[in-house]
XYZ file of N, CA, C and O in Angstrom:
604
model
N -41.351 -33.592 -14.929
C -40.071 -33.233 -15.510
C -39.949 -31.717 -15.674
O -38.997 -31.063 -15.250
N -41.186 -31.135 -16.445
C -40.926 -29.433 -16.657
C -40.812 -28.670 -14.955
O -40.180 -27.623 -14.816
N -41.418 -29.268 -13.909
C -41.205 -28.566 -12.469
C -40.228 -28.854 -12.188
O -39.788 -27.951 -11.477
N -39.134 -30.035 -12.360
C -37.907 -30.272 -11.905
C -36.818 -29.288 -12.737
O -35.732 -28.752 -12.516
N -37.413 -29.350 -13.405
C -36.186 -28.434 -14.879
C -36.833 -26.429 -14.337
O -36.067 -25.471 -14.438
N -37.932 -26.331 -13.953
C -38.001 -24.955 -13.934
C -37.484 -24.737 -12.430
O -37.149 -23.581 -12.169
N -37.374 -25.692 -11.403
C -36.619 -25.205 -9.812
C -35.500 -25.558 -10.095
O -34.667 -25.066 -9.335
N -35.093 -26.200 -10.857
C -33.124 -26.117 -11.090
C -33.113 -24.587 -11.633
O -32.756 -23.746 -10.808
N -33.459 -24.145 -12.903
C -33.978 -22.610 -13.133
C -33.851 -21.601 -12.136
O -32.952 -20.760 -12.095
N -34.830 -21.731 -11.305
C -34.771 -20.988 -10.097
C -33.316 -20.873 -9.312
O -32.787 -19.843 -8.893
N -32.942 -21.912 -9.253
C -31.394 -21.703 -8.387
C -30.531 -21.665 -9.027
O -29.560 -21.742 -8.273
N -30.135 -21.574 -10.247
C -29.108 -21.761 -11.128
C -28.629 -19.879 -10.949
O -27.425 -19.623 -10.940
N -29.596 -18.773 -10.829
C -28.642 -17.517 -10.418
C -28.048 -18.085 -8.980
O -26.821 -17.996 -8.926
N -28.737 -18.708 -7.687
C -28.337 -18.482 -6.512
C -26.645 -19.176 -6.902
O -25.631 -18.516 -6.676
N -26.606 -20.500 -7.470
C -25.477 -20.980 -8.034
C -24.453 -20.374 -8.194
O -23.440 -20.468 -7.501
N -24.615 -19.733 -9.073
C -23.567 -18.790 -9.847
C -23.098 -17.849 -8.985
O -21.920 -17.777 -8.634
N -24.232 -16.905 -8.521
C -23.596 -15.915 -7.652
C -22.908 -16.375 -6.201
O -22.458 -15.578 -5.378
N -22.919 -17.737 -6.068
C -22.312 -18.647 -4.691
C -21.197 -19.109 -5.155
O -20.514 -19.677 -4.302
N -20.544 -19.050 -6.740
C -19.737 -19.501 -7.200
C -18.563 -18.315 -7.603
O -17.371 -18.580 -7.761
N -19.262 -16.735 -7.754
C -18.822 -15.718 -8.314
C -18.479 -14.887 -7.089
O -17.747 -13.919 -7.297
N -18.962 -15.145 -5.627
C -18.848 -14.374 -4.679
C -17.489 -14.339 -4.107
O -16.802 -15.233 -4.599
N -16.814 -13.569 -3.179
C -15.717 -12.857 -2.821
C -15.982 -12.854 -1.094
O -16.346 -11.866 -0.456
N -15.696 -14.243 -0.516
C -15.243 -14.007 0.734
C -14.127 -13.778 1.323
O -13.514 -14.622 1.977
N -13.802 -12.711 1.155
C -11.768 -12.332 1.603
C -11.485 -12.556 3.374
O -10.411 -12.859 3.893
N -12.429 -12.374 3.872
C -11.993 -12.413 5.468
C -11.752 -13.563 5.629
O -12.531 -14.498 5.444
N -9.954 -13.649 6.216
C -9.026 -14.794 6.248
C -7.801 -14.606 6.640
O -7.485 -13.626 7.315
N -6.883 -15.612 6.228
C -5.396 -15.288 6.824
C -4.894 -15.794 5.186
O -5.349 -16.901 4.899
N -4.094 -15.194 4.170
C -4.102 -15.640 3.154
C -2.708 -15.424 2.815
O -2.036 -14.456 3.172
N -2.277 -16.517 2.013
C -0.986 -16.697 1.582
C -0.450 -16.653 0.114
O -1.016 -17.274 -0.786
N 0.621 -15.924 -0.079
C 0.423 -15.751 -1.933
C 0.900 -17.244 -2.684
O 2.029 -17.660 -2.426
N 0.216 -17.850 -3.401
C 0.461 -18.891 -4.554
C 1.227 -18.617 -5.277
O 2.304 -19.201 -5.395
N 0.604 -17.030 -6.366
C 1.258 -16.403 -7.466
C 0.505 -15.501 -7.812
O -0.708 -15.311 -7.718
N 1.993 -14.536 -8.545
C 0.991 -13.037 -9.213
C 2.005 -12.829 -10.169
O 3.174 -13.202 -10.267
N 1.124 -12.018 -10.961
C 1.799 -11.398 -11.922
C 1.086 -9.840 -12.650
O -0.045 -9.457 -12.946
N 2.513 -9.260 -12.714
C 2.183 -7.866 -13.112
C 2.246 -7.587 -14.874
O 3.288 -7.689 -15.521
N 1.087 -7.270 -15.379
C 0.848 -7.561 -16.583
C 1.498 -8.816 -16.693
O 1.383 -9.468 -15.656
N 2.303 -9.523 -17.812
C 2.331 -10.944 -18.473
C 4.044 -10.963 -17.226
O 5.130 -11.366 -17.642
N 3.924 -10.680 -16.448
C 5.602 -10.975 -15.658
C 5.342 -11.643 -14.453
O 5.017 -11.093 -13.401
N 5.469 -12.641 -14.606
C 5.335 -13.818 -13.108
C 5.770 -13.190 -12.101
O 6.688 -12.528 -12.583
N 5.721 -12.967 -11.061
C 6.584 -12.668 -9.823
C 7.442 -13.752 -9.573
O 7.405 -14.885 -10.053
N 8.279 -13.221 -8.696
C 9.741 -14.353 -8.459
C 8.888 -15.541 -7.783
O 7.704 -15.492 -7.449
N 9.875 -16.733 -7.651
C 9.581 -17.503 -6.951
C 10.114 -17.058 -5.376
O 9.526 -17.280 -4.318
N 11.107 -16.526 -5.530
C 11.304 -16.078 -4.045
C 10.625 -15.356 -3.561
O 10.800 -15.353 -2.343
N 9.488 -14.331 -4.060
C 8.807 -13.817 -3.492
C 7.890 -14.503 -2.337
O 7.426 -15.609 -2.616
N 7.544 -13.866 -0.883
C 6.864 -14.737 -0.402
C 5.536 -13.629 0.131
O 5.963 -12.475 0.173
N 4.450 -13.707 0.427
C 3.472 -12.890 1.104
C 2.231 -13.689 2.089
O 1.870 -14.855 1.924
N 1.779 -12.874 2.982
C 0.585 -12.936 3.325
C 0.268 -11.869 3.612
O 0.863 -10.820 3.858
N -1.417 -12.403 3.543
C -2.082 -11.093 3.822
C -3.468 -11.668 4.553
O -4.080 -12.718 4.357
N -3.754 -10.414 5.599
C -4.606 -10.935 6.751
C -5.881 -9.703 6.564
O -5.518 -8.546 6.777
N -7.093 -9.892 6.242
C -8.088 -9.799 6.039
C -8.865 -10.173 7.151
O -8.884 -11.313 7.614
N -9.661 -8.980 7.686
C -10.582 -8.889 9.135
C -11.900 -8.237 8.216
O -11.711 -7.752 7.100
N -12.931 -8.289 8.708
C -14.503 -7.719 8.345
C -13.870 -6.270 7.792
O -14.469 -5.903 6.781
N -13.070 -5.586 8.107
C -12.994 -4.271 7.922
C -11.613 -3.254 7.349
O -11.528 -2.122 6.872
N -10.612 -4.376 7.700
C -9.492 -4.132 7.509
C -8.554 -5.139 6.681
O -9.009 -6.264 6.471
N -7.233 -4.804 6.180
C -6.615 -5.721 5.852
C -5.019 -5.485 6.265
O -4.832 -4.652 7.152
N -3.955 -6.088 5.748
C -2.566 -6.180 6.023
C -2.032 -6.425 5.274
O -2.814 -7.080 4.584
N -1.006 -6.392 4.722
C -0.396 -7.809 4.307
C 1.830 -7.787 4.361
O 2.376 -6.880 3.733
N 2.272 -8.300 4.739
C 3.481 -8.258 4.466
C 3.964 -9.378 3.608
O 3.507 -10.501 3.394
N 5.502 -8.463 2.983
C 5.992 -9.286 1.754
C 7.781 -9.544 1.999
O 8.537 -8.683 2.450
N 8.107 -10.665 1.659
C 9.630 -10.447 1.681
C 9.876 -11.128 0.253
O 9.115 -11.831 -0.412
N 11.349 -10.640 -0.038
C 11.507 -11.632 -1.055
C 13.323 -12.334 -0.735
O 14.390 -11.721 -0.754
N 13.098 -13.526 -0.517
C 13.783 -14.251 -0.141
C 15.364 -14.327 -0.774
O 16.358 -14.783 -0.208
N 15.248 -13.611 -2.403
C 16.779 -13.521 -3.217
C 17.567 -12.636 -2.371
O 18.790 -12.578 -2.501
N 16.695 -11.681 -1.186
C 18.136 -10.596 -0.222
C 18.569 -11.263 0.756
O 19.217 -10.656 1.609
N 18.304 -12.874 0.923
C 18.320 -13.233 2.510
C 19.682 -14.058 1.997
O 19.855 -14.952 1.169
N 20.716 -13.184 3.057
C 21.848 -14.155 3.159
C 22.766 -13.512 4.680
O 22.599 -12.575 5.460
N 23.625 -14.469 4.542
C 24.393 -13.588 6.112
C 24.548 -11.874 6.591
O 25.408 -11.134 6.114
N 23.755 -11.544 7.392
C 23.628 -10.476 7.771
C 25.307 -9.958 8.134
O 25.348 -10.180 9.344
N 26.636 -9.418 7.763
C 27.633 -9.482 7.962
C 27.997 -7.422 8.129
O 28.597 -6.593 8.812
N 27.113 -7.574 6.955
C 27.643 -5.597 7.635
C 26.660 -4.894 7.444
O 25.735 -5.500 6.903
N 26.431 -3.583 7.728
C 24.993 -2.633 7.169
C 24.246 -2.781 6.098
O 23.034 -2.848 5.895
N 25.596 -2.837 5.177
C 25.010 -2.561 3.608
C 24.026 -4.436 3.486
O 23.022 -4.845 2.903
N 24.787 -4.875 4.155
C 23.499 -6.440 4.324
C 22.502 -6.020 4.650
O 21.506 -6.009 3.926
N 22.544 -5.640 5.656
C 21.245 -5.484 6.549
C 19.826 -4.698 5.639
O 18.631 -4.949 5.480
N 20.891 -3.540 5.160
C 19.750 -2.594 4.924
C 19.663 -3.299 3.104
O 18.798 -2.693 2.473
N 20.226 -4.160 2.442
C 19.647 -4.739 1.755
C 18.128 -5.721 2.325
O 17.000 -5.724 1.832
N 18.580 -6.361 3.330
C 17.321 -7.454 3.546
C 16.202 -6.258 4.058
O 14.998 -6.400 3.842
N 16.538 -5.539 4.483
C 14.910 -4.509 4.276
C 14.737 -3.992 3.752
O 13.675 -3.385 3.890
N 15.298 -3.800 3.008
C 14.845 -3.437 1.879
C 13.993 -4.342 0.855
O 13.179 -3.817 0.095
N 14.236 -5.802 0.876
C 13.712 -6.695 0.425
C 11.859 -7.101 0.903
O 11.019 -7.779 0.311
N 11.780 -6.172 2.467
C 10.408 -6.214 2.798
C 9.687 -5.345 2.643
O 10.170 -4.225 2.477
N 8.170 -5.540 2.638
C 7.165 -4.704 2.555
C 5.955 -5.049 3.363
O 5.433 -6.133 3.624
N 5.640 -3.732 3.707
C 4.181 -4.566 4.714
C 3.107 -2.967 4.547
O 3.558 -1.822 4.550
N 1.810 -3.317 4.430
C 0.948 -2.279 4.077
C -0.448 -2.708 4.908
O -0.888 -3.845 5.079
N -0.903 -1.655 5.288
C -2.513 -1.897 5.704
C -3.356 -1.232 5.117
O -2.974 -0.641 4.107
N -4.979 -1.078 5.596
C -5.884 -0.154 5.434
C -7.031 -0.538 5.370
O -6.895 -1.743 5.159
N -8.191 -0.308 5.414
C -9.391 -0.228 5.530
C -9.409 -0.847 3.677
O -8.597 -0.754 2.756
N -11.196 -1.657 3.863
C -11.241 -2.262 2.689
C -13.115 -2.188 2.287
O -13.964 -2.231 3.177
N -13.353 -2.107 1.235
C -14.829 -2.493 1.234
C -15.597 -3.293 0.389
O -15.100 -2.976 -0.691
N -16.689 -4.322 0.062
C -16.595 -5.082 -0.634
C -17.974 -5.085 -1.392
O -19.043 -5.497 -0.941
N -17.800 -4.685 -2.307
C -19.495 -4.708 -3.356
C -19.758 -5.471 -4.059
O -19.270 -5.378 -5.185
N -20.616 -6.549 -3.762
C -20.607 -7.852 -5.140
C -18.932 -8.516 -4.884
O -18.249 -8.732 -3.883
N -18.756 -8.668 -6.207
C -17.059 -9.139 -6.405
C -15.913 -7.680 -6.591
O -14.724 -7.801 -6.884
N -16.503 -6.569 -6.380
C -15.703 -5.527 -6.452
C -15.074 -5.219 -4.961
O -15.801 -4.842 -4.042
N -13.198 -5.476 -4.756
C -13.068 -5.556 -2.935
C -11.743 -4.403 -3.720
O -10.887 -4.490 -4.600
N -12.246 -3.387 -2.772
C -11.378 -1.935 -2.874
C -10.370 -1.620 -1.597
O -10.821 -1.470 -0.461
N -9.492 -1.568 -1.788
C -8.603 -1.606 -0.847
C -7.993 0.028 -0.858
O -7.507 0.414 -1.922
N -8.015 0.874 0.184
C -7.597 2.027 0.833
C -6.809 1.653 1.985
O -7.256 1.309 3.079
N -5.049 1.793 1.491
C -4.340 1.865 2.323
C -4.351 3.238 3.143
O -4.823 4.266 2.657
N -3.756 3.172 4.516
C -3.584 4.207 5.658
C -1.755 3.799 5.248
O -0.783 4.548 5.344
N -1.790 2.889 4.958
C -0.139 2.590 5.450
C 0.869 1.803 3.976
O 0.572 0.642 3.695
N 1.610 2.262 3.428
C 2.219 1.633 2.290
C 3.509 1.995 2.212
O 3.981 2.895 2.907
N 4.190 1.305 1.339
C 5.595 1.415 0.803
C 6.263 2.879 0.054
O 7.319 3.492 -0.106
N 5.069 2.909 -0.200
C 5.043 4.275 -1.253
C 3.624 5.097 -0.904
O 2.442 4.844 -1.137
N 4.531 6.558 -0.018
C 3.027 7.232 0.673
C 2.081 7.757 0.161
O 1.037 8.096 0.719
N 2.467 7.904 -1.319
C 1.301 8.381 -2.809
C 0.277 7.556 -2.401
O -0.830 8.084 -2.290
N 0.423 5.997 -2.070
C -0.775 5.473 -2.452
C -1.647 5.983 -1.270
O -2.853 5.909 -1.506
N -1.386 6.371 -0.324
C -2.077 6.491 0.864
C -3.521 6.977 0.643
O -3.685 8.071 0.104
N -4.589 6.230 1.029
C -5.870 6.832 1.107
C -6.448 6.697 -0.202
O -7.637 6.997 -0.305
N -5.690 6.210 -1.455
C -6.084 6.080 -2.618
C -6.627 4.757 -2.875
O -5.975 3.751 -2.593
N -8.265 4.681 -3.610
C -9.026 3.517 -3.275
C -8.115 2.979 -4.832
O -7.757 3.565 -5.854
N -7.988 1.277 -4.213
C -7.342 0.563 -5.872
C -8.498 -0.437 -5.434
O -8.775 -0.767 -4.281
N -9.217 -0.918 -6.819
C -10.059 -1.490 -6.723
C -9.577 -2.777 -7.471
O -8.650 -2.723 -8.278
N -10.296 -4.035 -7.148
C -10.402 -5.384 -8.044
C -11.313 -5.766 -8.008
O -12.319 -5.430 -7.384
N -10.949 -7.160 -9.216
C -12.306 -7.880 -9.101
C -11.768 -9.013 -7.998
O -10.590 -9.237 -7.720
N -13.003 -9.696 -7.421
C -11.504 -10.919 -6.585
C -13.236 -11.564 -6.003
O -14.273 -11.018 -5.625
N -12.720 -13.173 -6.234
C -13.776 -14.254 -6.096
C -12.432 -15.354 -5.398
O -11.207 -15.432 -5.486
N -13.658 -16.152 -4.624
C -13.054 -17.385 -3.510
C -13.766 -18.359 -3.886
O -14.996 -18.352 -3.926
N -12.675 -19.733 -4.343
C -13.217 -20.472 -4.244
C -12.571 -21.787 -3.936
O -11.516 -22.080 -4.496
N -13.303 -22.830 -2.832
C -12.531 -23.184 -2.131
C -11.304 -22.782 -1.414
O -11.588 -21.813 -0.710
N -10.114 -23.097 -1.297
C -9.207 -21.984 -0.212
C -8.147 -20.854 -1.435
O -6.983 -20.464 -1.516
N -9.077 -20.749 -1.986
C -8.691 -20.183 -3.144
C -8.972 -18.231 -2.827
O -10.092 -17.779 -2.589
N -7.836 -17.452 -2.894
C -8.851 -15.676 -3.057
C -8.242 -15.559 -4.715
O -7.132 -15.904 -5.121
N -9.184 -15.057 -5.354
C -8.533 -14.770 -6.596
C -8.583 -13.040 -6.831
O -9.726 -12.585 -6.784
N -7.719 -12.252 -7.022
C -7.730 -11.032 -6.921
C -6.997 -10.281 -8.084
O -5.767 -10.239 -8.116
N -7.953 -9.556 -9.248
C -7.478 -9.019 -10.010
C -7.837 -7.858 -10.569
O -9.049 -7.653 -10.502
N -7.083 -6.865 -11.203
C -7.302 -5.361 -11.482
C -6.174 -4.718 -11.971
O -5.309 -5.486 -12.392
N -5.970 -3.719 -12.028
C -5.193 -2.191 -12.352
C -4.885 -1.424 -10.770
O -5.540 -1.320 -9.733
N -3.734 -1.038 -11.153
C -2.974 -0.549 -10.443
C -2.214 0.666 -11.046
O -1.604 0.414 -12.085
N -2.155 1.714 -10.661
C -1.730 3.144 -11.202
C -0.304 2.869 -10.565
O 0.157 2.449 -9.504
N 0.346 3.548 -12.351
C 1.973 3.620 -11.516
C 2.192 4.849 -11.707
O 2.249 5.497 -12.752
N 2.332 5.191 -10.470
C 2.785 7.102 -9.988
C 4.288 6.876 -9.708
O 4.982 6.002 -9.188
N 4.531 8.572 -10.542
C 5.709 9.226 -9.992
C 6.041 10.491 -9.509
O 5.919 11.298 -10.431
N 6.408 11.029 -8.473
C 6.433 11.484 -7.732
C 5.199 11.987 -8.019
O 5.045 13.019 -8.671
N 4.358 11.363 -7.602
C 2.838 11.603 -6.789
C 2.033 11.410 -7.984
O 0.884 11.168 -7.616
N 2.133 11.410 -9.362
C 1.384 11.772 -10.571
C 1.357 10.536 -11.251
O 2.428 9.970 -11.471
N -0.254 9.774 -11.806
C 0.109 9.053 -12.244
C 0.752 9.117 -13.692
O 0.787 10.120 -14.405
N 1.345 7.640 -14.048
C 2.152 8.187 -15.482
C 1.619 6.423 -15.922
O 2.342 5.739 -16.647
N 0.621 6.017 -15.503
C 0.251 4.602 -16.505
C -0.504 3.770 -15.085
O -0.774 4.143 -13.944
N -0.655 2.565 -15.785
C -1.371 1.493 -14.730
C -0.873 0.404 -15.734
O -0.805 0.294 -16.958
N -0.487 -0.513 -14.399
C -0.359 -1.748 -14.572
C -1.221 -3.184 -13.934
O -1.608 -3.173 -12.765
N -1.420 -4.182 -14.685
C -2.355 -4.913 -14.244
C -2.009 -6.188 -13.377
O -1.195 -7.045 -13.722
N -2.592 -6.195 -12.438
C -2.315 -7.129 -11.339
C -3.266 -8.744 -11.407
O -4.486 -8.612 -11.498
N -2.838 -9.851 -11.373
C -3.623 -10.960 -10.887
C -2.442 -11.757 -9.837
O -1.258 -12.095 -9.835
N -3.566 -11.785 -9.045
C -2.607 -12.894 -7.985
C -4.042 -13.651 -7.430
O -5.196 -13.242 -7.306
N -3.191 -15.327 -7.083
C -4.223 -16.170 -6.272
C -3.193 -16.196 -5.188
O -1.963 -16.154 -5.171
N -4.386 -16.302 -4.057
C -4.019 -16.685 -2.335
C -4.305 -17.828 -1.921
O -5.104 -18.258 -2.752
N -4.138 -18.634 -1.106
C -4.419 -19.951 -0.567
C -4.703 -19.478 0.878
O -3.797 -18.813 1.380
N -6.025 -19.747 1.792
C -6.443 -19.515 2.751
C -5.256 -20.801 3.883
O -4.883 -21.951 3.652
N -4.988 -19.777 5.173
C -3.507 -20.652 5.835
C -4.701 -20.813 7.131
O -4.567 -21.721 7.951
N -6.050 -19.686 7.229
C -6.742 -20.026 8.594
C -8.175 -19.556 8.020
O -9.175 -19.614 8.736
């Protein structure tokens, strides 16, 4: 009984850290997020595509989509999108994301870090986020969102 109880022992870190780990390379789809205690819309929609080295992700939000009829339509519904890339790196459960490419060119090259664990088709991704204006930050706001793996 005490050798069965001290090799459960033994694997009970491998456990945990198989339970706490952060496999992001995927094709991932947003569930839900929220910025500090504020749900994101339901119309919001995203994915985001995660390679060994890189990531992506584009966003629309579905409340601008209606008959495309004159400019001021148009350049509403793109306005309604977003799409960002960049190089990413991953330490333990710490996955730091350095965009090359964003909505807002402040962030460019600026590492935003989270914590973010997978489990089952689950990415869970959460942290702080600096809110800059014109280029300076002036606060941070806190991000959690889960993904559902689509590949």
């Amino acid at each position: 009984m005490r050798v069965a109880v001290a090799v459960a022992l033994l694997f009970l870190p491998r456990i945990a850290d198989a339970q706490a780990s952060c496999q992001p390379v995927g094709v991932w789809e947003l569930v839900s997020g929220k910025t500090d205690t504020v749900p994101y819309p339901a119309t919001l929609h995203s994915r985001k595509v995660i390679t060994k080295t890189h990531f992506a992700f584009v966003t629309r939000d579905d409340s601008a989509i209606k008959p495309l009829r004159t400019t001021a339509d148009s350049l509403a519904f793109l306005q309604s999108m977003a799409a960002g890339s960049g190089t990413y790196t991953l330490r333990g459960t710490t996955y730091t994301e350095r965009p090359d490419f964003y909505p807002d060119p402040a962030y460019v090259g600026m590492d935003l870090a989270f914590t973010c664990r997978t489990e089952g088709d689950r990415l869970y991704q959460k942290g702080s986020v600096p809110v800059l204006q014109n280029g300076a930050k002036v606060g941070d706001v806190k991000l959690e969102e889960v993904w559902r793996r689509v590949e």
